[in-house]
Structures are given as C-alpha cells and as structure tokens.
Short mmCIF file of C-alpha atoms in Angstrom, two decimals:
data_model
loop_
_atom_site.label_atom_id
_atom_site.label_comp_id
_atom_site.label_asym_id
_atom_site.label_seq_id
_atom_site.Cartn_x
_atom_site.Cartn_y
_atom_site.Cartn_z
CA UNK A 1 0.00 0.00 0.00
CA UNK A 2 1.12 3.58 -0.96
CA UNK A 3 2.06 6.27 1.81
CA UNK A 4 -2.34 7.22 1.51
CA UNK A 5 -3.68 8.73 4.46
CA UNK A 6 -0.55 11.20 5.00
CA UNK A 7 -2.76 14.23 3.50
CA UNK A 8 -5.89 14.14 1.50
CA UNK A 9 -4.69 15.36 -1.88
CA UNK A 10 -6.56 18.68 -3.12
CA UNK A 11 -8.69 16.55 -5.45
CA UNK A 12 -9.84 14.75 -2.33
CA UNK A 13 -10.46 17.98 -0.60
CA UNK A 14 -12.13 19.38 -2.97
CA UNK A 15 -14.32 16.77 -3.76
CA UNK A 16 -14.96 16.57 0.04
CA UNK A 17 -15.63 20.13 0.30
CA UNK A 18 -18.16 19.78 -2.56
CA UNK A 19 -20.21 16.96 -0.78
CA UNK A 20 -20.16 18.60 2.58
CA UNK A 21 -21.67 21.68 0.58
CA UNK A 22 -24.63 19.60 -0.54
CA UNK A 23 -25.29 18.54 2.97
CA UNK A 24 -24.88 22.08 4.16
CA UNK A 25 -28.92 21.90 4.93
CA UNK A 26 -28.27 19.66 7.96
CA UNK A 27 -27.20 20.18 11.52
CA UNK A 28 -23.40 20.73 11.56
CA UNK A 29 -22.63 17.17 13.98
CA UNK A 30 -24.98 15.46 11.33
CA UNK A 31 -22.33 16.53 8.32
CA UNK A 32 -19.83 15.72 10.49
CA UNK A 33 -21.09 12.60 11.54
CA UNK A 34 -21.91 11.96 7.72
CA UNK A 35 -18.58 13.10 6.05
CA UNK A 36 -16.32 13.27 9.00
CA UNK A 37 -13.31 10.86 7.93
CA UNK A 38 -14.26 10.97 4.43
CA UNK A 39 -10.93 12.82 2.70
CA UNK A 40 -9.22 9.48 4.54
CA UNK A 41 -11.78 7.01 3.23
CA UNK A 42 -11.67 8.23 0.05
CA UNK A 43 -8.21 8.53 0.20
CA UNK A 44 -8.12 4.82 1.21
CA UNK A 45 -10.38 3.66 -1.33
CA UNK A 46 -8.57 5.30 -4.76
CA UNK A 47 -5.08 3.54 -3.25
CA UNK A 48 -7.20 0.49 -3.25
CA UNK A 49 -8.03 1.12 -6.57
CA UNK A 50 -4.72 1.05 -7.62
CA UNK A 51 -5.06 3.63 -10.32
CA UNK A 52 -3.77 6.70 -9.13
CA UNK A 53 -4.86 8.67 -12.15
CA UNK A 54 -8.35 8.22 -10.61
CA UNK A 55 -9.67 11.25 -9.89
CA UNK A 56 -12.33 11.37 -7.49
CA UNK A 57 -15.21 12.47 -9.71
CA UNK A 58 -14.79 9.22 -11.84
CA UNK A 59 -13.92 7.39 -8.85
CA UNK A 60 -17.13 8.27 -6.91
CA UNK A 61 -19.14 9.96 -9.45
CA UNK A 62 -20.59 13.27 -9.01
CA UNK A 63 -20.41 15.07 -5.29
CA UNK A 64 -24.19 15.25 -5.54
CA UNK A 65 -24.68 11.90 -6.18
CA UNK A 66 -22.79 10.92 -3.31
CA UNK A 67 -24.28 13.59 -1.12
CA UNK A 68 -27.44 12.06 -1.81
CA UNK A 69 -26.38 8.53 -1.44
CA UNK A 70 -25.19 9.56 1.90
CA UNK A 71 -28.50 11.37 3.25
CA UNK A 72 -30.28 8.41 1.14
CA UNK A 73 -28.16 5.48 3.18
CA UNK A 74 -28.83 7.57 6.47
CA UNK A 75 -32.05 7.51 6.50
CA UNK A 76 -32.28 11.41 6.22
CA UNK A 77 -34.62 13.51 3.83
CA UNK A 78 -33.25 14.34 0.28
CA UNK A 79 -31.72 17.77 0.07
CA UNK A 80 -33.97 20.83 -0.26
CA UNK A 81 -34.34 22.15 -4.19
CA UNK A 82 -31.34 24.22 -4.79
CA UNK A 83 -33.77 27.21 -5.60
CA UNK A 84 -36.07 27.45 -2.90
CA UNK A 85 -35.18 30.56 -0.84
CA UNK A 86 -31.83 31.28 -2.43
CA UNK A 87 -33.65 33.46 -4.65
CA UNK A 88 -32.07 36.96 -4.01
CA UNK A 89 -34.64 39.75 -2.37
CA UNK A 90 -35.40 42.11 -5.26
CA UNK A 91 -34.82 39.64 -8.35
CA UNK A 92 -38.25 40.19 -9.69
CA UNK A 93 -40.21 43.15 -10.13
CA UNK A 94 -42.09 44.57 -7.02
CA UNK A 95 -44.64 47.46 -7.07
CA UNK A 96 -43.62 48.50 -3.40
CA UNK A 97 -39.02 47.42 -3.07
CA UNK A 98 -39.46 48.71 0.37
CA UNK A 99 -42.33 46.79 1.63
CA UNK A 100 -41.83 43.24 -0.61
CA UNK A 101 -38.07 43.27 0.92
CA UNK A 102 -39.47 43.75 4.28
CA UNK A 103 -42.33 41.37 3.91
CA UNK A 104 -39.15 38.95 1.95
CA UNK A 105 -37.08 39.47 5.29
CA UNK A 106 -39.82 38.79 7.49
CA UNK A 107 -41.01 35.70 5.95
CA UNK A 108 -37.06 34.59 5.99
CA UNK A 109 -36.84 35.51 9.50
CA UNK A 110 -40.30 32.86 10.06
CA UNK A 111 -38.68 30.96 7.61
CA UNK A 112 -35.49 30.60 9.76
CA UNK A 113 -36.92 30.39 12.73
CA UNK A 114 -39.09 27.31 11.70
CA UNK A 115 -35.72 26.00 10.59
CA UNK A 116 -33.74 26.33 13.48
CA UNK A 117 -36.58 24.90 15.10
CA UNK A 118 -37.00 21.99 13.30
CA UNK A 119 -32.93 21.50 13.72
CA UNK A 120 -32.85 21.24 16.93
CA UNK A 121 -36.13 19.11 16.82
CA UNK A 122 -33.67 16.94 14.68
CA UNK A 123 -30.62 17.24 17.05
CA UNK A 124 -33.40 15.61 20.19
CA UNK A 125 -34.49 13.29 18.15
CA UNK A 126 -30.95 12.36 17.56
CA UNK A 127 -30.17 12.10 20.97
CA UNK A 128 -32.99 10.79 22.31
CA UNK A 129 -32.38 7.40 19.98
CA UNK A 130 -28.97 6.80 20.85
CA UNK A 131 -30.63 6.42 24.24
CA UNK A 132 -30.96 2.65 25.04
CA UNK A 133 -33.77 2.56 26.54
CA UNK A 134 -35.39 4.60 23.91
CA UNK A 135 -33.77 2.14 20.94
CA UNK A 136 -35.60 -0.58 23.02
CA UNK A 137 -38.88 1.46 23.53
CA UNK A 138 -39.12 3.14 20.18
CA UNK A 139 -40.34 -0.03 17.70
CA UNK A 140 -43.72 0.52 19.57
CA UNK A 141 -43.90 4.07 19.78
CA UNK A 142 -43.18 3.70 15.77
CA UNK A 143 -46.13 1.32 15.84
CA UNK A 144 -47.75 4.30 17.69
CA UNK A 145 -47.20 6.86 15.35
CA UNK A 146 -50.05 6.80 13.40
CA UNK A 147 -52.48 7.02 16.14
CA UNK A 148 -50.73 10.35 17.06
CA UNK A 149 -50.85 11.74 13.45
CA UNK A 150 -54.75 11.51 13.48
CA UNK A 151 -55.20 12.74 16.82
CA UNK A 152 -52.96 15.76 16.27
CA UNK A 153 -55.35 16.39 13.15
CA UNK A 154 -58.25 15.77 14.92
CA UNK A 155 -57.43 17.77 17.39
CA UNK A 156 -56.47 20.55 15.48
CA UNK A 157 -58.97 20.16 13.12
CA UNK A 158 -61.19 21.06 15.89
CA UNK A 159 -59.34 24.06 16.67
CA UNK A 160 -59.60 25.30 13.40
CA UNK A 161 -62.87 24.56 13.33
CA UNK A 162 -64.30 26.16 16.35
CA UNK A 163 -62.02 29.19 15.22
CA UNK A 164 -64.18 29.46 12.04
CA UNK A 165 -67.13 29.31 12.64
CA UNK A 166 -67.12 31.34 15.89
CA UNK A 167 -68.04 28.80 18.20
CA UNK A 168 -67.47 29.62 21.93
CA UNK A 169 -66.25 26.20 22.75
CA UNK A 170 -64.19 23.60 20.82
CA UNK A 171 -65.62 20.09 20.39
CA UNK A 172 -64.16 16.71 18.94
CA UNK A 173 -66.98 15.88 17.27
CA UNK A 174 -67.61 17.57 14.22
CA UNK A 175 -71.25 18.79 14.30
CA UNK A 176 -71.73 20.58 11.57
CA UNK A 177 -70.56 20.13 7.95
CA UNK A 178 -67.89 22.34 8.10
CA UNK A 179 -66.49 21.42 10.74
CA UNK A 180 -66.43 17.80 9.51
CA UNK A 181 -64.69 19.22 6.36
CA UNK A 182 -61.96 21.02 8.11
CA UNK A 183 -60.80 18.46 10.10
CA UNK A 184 -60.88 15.74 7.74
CA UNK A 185 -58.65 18.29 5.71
CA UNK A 186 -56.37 18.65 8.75
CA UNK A 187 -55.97 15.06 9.59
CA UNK A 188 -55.36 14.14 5.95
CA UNK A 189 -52.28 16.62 6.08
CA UNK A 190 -51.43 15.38 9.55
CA UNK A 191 -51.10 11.97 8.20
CA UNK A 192 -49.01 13.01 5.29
CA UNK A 193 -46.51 14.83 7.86
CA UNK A 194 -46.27 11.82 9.51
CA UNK A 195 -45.65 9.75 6.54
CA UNK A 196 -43.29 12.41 5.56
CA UNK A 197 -45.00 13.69 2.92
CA UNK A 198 -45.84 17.33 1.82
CA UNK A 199 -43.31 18.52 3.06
CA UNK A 200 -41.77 21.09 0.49
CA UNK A 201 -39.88 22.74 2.28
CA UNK A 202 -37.69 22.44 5.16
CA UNK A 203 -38.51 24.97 7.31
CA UNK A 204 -42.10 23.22 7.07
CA UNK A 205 -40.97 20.87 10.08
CA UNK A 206 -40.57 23.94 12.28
CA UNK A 207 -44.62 24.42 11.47
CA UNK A 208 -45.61 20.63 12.20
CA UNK A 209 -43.36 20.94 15.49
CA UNK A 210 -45.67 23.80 16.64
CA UNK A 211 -48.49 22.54 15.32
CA UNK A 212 -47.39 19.48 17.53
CA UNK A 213 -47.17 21.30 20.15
CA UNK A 214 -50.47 23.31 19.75
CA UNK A 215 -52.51 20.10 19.46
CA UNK A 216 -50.90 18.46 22.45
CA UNK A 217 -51.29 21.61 25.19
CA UNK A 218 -55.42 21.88 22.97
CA UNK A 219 -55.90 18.75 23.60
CA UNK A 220 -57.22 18.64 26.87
CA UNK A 221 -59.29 21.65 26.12
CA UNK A 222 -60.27 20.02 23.51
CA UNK A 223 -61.21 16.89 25.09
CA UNK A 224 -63.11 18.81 27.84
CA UNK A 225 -65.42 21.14 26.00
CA UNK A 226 -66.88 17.31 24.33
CA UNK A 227 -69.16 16.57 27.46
CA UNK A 228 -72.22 14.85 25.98
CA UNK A 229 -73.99 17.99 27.21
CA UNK A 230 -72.09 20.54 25.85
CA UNK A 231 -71.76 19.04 22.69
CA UNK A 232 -75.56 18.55 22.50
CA UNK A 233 -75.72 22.12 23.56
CA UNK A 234 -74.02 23.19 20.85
CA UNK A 235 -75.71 21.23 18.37
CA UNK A 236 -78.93 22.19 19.87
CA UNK A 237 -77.91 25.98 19.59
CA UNK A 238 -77.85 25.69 15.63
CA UNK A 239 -80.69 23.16 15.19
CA UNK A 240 -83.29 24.98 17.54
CA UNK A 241 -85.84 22.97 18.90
CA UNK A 242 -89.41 23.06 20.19
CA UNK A 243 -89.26 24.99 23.18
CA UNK A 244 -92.70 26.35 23.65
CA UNK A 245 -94.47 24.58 26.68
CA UNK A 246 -97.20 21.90 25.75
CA UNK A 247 -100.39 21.78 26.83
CA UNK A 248 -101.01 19.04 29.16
CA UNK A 249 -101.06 17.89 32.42
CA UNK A 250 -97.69 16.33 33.94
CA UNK A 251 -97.11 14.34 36.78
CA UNK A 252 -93.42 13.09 37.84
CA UNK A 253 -92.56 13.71 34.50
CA UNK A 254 -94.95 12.05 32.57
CA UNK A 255 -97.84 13.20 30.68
CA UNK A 256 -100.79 12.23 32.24
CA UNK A 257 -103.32 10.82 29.75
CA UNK A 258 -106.96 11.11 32.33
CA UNK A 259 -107.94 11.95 35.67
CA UNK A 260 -110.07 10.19 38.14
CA UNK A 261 -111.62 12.55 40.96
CA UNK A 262 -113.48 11.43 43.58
CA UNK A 263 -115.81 13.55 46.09
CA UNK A 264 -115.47 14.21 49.59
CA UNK A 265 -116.97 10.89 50.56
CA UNK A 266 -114.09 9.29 48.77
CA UNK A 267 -116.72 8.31 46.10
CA UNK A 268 -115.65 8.31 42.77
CA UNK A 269 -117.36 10.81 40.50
CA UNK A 270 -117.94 10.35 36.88
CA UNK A 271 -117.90 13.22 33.98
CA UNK A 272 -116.17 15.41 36.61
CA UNK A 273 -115.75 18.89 34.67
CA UNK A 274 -112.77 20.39 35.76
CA UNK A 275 -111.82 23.96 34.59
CA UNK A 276 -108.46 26.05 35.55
CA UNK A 277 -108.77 30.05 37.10
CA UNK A 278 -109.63 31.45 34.69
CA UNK A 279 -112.53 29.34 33.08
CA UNK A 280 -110.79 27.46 30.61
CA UNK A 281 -111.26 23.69 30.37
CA UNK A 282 -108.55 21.71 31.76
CA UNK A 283 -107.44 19.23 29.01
CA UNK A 284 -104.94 16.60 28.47
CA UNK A 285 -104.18 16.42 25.34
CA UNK A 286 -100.95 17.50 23.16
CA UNK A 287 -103.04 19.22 20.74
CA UNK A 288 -105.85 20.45 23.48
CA UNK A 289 -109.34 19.68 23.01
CA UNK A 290 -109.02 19.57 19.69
CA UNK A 291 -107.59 16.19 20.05
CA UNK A 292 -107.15 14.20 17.13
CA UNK A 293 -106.39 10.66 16.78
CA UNK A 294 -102.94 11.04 15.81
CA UNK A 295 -101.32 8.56 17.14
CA UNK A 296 -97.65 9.47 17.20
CA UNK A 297 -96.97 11.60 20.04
CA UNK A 298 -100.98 11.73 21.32
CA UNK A 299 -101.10 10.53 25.09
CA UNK A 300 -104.64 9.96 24.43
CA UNK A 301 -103.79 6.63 23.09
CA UNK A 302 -104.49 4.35 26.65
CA UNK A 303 -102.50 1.91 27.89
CA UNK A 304 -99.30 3.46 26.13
CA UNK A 305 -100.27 2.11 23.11
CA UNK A 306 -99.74 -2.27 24.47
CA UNK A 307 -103.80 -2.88 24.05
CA UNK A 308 -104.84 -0.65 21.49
CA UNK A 309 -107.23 1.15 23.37
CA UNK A 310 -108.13 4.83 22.65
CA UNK A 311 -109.20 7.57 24.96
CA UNK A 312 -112.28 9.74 23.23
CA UNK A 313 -113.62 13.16 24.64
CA UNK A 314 -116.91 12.92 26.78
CA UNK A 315 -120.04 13.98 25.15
CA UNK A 316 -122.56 16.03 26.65
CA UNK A 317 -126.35 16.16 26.16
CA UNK A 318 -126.06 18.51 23.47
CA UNK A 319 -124.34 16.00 21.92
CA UNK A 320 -120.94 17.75 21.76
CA UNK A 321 -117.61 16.78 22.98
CA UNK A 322 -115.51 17.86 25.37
CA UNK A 323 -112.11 16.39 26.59
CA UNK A 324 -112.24 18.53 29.70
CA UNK A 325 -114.27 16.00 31.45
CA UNK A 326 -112.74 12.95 33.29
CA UNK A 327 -112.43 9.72 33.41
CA UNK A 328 -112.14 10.10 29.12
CA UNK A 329 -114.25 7.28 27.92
CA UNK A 330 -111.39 4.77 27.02
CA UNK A 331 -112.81 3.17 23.52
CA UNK A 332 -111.22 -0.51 22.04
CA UNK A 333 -109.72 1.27 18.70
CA UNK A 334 -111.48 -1.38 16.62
CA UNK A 335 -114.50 0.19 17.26
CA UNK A 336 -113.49 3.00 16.33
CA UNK A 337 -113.36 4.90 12.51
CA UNK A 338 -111.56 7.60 10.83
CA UNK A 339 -113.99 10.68 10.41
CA UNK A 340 -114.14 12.85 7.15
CA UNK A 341 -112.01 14.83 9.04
CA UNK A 342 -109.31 12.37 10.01
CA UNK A 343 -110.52 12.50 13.26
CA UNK A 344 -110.86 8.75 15.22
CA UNK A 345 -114.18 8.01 16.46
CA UNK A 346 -116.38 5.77 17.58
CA UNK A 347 -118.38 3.78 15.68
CA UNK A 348 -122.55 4.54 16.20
CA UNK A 349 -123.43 2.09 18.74
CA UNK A 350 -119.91 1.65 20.38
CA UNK A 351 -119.89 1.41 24.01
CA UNK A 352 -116.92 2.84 25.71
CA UNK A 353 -114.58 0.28 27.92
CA UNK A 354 -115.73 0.27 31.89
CA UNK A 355 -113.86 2.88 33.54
CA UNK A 356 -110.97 1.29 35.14
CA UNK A 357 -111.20 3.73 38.80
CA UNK A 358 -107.34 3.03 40.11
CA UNK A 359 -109.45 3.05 43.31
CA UNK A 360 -112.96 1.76 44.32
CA UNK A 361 -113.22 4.72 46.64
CA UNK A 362 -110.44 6.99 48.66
CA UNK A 363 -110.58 8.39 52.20
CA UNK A 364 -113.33 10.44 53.27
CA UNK A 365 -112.79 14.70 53.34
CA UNK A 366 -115.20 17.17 55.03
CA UNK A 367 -114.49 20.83 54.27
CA UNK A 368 -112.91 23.49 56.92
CA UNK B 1 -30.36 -8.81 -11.51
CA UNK B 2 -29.92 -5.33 -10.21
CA UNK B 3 -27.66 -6.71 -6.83
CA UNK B 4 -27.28 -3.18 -5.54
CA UNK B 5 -31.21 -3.27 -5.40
CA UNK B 6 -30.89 -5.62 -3.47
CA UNK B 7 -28.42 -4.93 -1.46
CA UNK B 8 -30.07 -2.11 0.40
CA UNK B 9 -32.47 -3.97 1.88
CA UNK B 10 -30.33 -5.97 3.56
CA UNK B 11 -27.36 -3.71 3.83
CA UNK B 12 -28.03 -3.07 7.68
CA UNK B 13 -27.50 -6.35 8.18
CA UNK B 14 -24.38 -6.78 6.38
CA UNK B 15 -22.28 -3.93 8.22
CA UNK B 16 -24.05 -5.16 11.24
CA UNK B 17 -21.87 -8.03 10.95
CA UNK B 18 -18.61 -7.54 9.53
CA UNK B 19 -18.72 -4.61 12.56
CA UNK B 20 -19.82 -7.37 15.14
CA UNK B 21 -17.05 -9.52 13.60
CA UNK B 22 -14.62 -6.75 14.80
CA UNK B 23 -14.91 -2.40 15.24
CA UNK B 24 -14.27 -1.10 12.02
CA UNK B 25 -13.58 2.42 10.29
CA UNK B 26 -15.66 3.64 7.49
CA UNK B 27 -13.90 2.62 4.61
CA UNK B 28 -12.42 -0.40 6.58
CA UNK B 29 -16.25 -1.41 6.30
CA UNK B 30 -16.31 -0.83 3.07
CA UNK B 31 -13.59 -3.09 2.10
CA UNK B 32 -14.43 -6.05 4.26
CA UNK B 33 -17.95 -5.86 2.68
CA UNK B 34 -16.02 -5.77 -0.40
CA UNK B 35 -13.43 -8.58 -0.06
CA UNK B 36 -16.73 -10.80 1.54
CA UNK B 37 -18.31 -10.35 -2.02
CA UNK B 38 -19.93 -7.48 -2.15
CA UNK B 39 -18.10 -5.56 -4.61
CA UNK B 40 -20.64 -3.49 -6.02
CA UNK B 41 -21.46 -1.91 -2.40
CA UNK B 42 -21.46 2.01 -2.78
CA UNK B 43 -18.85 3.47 0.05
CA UNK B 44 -21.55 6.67 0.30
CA UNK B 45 -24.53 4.09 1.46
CA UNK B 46 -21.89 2.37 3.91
CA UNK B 47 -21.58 5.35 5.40
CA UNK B 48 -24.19 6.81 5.70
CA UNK B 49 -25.64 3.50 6.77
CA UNK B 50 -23.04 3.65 9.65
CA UNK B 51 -24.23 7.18 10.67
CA UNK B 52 -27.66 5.23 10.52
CA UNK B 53 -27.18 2.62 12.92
CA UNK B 54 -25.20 4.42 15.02
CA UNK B 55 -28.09 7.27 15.30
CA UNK B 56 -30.05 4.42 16.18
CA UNK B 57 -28.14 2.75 18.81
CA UNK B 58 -27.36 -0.06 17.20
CA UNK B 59 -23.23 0.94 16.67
CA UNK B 60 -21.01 2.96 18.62
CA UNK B 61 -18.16 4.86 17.68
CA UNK B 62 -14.88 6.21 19.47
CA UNK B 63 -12.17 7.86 17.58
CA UNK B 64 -8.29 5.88 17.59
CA UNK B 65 -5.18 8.47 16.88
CA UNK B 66 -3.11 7.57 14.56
CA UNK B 67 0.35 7.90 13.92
CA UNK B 68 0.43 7.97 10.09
CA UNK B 69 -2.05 10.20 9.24
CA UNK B 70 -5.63 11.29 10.89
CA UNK B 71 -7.74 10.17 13.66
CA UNK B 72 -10.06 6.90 12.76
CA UNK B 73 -13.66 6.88 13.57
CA UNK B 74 -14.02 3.23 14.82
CA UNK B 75 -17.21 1.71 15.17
CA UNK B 76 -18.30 -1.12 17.21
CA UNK B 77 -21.37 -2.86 17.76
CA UNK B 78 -23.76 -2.46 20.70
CA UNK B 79 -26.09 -4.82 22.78
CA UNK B 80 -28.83 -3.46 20.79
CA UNK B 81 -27.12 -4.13 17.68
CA UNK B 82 -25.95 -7.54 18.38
CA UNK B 83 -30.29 -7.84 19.27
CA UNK B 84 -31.15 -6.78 15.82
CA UNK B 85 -28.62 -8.70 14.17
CA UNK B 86 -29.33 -11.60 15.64
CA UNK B 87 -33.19 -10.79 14.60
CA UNK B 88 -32.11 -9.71 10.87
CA UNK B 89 -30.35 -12.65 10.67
CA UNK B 90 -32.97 -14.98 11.45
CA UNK B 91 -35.16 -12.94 9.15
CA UNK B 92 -32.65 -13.17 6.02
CA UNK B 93 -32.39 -17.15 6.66
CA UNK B 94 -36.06 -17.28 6.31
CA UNK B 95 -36.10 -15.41 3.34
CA UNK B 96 -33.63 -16.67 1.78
CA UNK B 97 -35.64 -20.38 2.08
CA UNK B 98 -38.53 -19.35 1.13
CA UNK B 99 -36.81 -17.04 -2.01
CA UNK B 100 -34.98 -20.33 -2.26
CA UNK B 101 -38.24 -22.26 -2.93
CA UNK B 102 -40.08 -19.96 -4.81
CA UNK B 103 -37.75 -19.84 -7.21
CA UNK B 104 -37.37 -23.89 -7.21
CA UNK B 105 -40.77 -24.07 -7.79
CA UNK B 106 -41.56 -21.87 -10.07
CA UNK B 107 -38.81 -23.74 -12.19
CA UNK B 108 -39.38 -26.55 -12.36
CA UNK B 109 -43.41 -25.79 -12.60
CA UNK B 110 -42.40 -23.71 -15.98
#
C-alpha cells in the first residue's frame, strides 16, 4: 500500500468540500457525523483502486450523487431544491421594493426560525435514539405513530374549526358540515406529515413541530369542552328545537293521559268537569281539546299504546264533545273509525270500555 | 439482476456483521464488505448506513489516533445491535428459504 492517508490530496479535498456543501442543509454534527473521515476514506479507497490517475469524480461519481447517497443510506430527507429561498430579495419586479423586501425578510426571518426549530427538533431526536432505553422502547412508539398523526389532526382540526365558525367552545366531534370538512382536511395533512410527505420545504418541520405542540397543550381543552352535554348544547344551539311549553297535564314527568276525581266521601265521581282560574277547560291532550287521533306523540292513546285502546272526549247532552271531562271514555280502537275529518271516532253504537277507577273509593274529606 | 437493489435492503444487516465480527472504520467497512463479495457496495450508502445505525443505537463509535495520518472513527457494535442482528439474521435465513423455494418451484413448474 502507498504512503495514503498522509494528506488528503486537493482533489480529495475538494471533492470533500463539494459533498459537505450539498449537505450544508443539515445540523453541523450530522455533516460531520456523515462526512467526518471521508478525505481518509476516500483517500483509502482510490489507493485500493490502484489507479492513481483516478480522480475522485470518476472514482465516486458526481459530489451530488454521493451527497445524496449519503442522506439516502442515512435515513435522512433528500436535500432541499437548490432554488427554494436562495432566490435573491429584489430579483423580480415589485410594485412597493421597500415593503416586498421587508415582507421577503420577514417571511425569511419565520422561515429561519421554523428551521432552526426543526434542527434542533432533529438534534433531540438524535439524541434521544442513541438512548438505550429509547432504541428498546421506540419499535412501539413507531407502531404508535399513526395514532398520534390523526389525533394531532383531529385535534387541530377542531381548533380550526371552532375558530371558524365562531363557536365559543371547541368540540371533537364535528357537528356541523364544516367542521367535519376542516378536520378531515387537517388530519389528511397530519397523516401526510407523519408519513413524511408534503413537506416542500424544510422549514415546514418547524410548522408541524408547533403545530405538535399546539394540538398536544389543545388537547385537553379540547377533550373537555366534548361533554355529551355541551356538545348537545351546541348542536342544539344551531338546530333549535321546540321549546314552547305543551299543553297538558304532567305528573313526575310524565304526561298524564286522564284523571279520576273522587268527592269528599271518597266516592268516585264520573264526567267530573274540571276547569283552571280562569274558566278554561282543563285538558290533556298535546293538541288540546281539539284532540285528534294522531297517534304518534298523542297521550290519548291508553295503555301506552300495548292494548290498542283509545281515549275519546266525553259527550254532553247537546251532543258535543268535550275532553275537559274525566275519566275520558277509554274506547277498544277497533271500534273505532276515521272521520271525514281524520278524526278517530267511535263507531254509532260503540260502548266505551268500563272505567278502570285506580281506586274503588279513597278516604273520606269534610271541608274546613 | 440489479444486486445493488438488493443490497439495500439488507445492507443493515451486512455492516451489522462484519462490525460485530470486529470495530471497524468507514472505509475499513467498506472493504471487508467488499473482499466478503460485495463488490458493487457504494462506500456513500456504507456510510451513511453507519451514521444510521449508530443514530439508532445499534453501533457505537470512538475515535483511535493515529500515527500515520488522521484520527479513525471506529465503530463497534452495541447490545442493541448484536439484538437486531441476531433478529435480521434470522429474518434473512427465512427469506432466503422461502426465495430459495419460490424460485425452485416456479422452475421446475415452468
């Protein structure tokens, strides 16, 4: 072997020099790590060759192959496009020097920021695997990753969201449209981070590291404003609902569907009229005396619906009826018809069901 | 067959061991991956494949002065390493069989 490693030779160093310059993007201990030794190693390797007239370029092929073989072989992301941001301030045309040089130098200064950022995002990363216990750890937290690149978009996504449309409070789950929209959009991109995609520029990783960071200290916000309640609220708050009272009578909740009243004997009393304070008759029903058949929501329907029966309005002598006047006559509904007017009744002849009294009689009242 | 295809799937493995065989400089790598058979290796993916591993865990490196000329990076191989050697390894064998088979079958099938 020839006297090699004495001093790199200026082809060596030059070729060196012009490799290290395409890595010039990374963290300086990266290069270093990456092309430390090389004037040696390449050194070593044209003596092996054992044609000196080798010069590097043929030995090795082109610096910027090599760079990229390097970054490639590391496991690190291809070099940045030569032209992004080396394009000097003032190079095209601007209406305004003054303010497009200021607005160039302040989007540099983001720019660099973001990239310092994401550097020494780079540099912890790099020292956080060299950690044994993280080597051992890391395999699942890989497995992990994509768990965390949906949540971050999620989570974001519902920043975003509740930033747009005004909301007051942020929620997880995407009520409305929009909302659905933007954080499908987010978590999409989110992924694509992850996967180390769309990414087209480097200072971009300085963004996802904030945006990172933004999700994680959201995300307990986040995942508190997503009660049930509050995110019914919400939804109720754009979808209105009903909120008028409804006629009716309620007891522990429930609608009551008839009265029985009994007199001061304890005796029960049938077609007891009953009217409120001011005169009007006390009714029942969801759509007040009125009551049609409707079935749907219409508590007049006995026996919740399980035996078909039907609760009718009384009928007085006149021969007209009134639903203010309890027990209601409780009919079988297949003795009952649909009226011109879509209204159930009873067919002529019917005879209501026996009033079912919940007691035979109650405990005896005299008056003060 | 494009070998250096190839070869970068299962380069990891390969400095893996000739460094687990003994600590090793860049190029040193290089050459013993060379003289082994594996003379279309590319020294840029060794290296940077070193810088790899090492980033990882899986190697580490001290520098050894030298009389003749510069310092050598050396790199060695750690616990860790020897762990996912000893799992790439049992992972190429099986492979390799079933590669092995495919190919048998598909021959004599054809």
């Amino acid at each position: 072997m020839t006297t090699t490693t004495r001093s790199p030779s200026a082809a060596v160093r030059s070729y060196t020099e012009s490799v290290r310059a395409h890595l010039s993007d990374l963290p300086p201990e990266v290069i270093d790590e990456l092309a430390g030794g090389l004037e040696v190693d390449l050194e070593d390797a044209l003596a092996d060759r054992n044609r000196t007239a080798d010069t590097p370029l043929e030995a090795f092929g082109s610096p910027v192959a090599y760079a990229a073989e390097l970054r490639d072989a590391a496991g690190l992301p291809p070099a940045p496009s030569a032209t992004a941001g080396s394009q000097p301030a003032g190079s095209h045309p601007a209406n305004s020097p003054g303010i497009a040089q200021q607005r160039a130098s302040f989007l540099a200064g983001i720019r660099s920021t973001a990239t310092a950022l994401a550097d020494g995002f780079r540099q912890l990363l790099g020292s956080l695997r060299t950690s044994r216990f993280v080597a051992r750890v890391s395999p699942l937290v890989g497995d992990l990753c994509p768990v965390w690149w949906v949540a971050r978009g999620w989570f974001l996504g519902a920043l975003i969201a509740s930033w747009l449309g005004g909301s007051p409070g942020t929620s997880l789950i995407p009520w409305r449209p929009g909302d659905l929209t933007v954080m499908l959009v987010t978590i999409v991109i989110s992924v694509q981070w992850g996967r180390g995609r769309w990414k087209p520029w480097r200072w971009i990783t300085g963004v996802i590291v904030v945006a990172s960071v933004i999700a994680l200290v959201a995300a307990p916000t986040v995942i508190n404003g997503t009660t049930w309640a509050n995110a019914w609220g919400m939804r109720t708050a754009h979808e209105p609902v009903e909120t008028v009272p409804r006629d009716g009578l309620f007891v522990d909740g429930t609608q009551v569907s008839n009265l029985f009243v009994y007199d001061g004997e304890g005796q029960p009393v049938p077609n007891a009229q009953i009217f409120d304070a001011r005169g009007v008759p006390v009714t029942l029903s969801v759509e007040g005396s009125e009551a049609s058949g409707t079935w749907g929501d219409n508590p007049m329907v006995g026996g919740q619906g399980d035996d078909g029966n039907v609760l009718q309005p009384s009928v007085s002598v006149e021969g007209t009826a009134a639903w203010n006047v309890f027990p209601l006559p409780t009919f079988r509904f297949d003795v009952l018809k649909e009226s011109p007017d879509g209204e159930l009744v009873p067919t002529t002849g019917a005879l209501p069901l026996p009033t079912a009294w919940p007691f035979p009689n109650v405990p005896r009242f005299e008056s003060r | 067959m494009d070998t250096t295809q190839l070869l970068k799937g299962v380069l990891d493995a390969a400095v893996l061991a000739v460094v687990n065989h003994e600590d090793g400089y860049g190029y040193d790598v290089v050459r013993r991956l060379r003289q082994a058979g594996l003379e279309n290796v590319a020294d840029a993916s060794v290296y940077g494949t070193l810088r790899r591993l090492f980033a990882a865990g899986a190697l580490t490196n001290y520098v050894v002065p030298s009389d003749e000329g510069p310092h050598r990076k050396y790199y060695g191989i750690t616990d860790h390493g020897k762990e996912i050697l000893a799992t790439q390894r049992e992972e190429w064998h099986q492979f390799a069989a079933t590669l092995t088979h495919v190919l048998t079958h598909e021959g004599a099938s054809s």
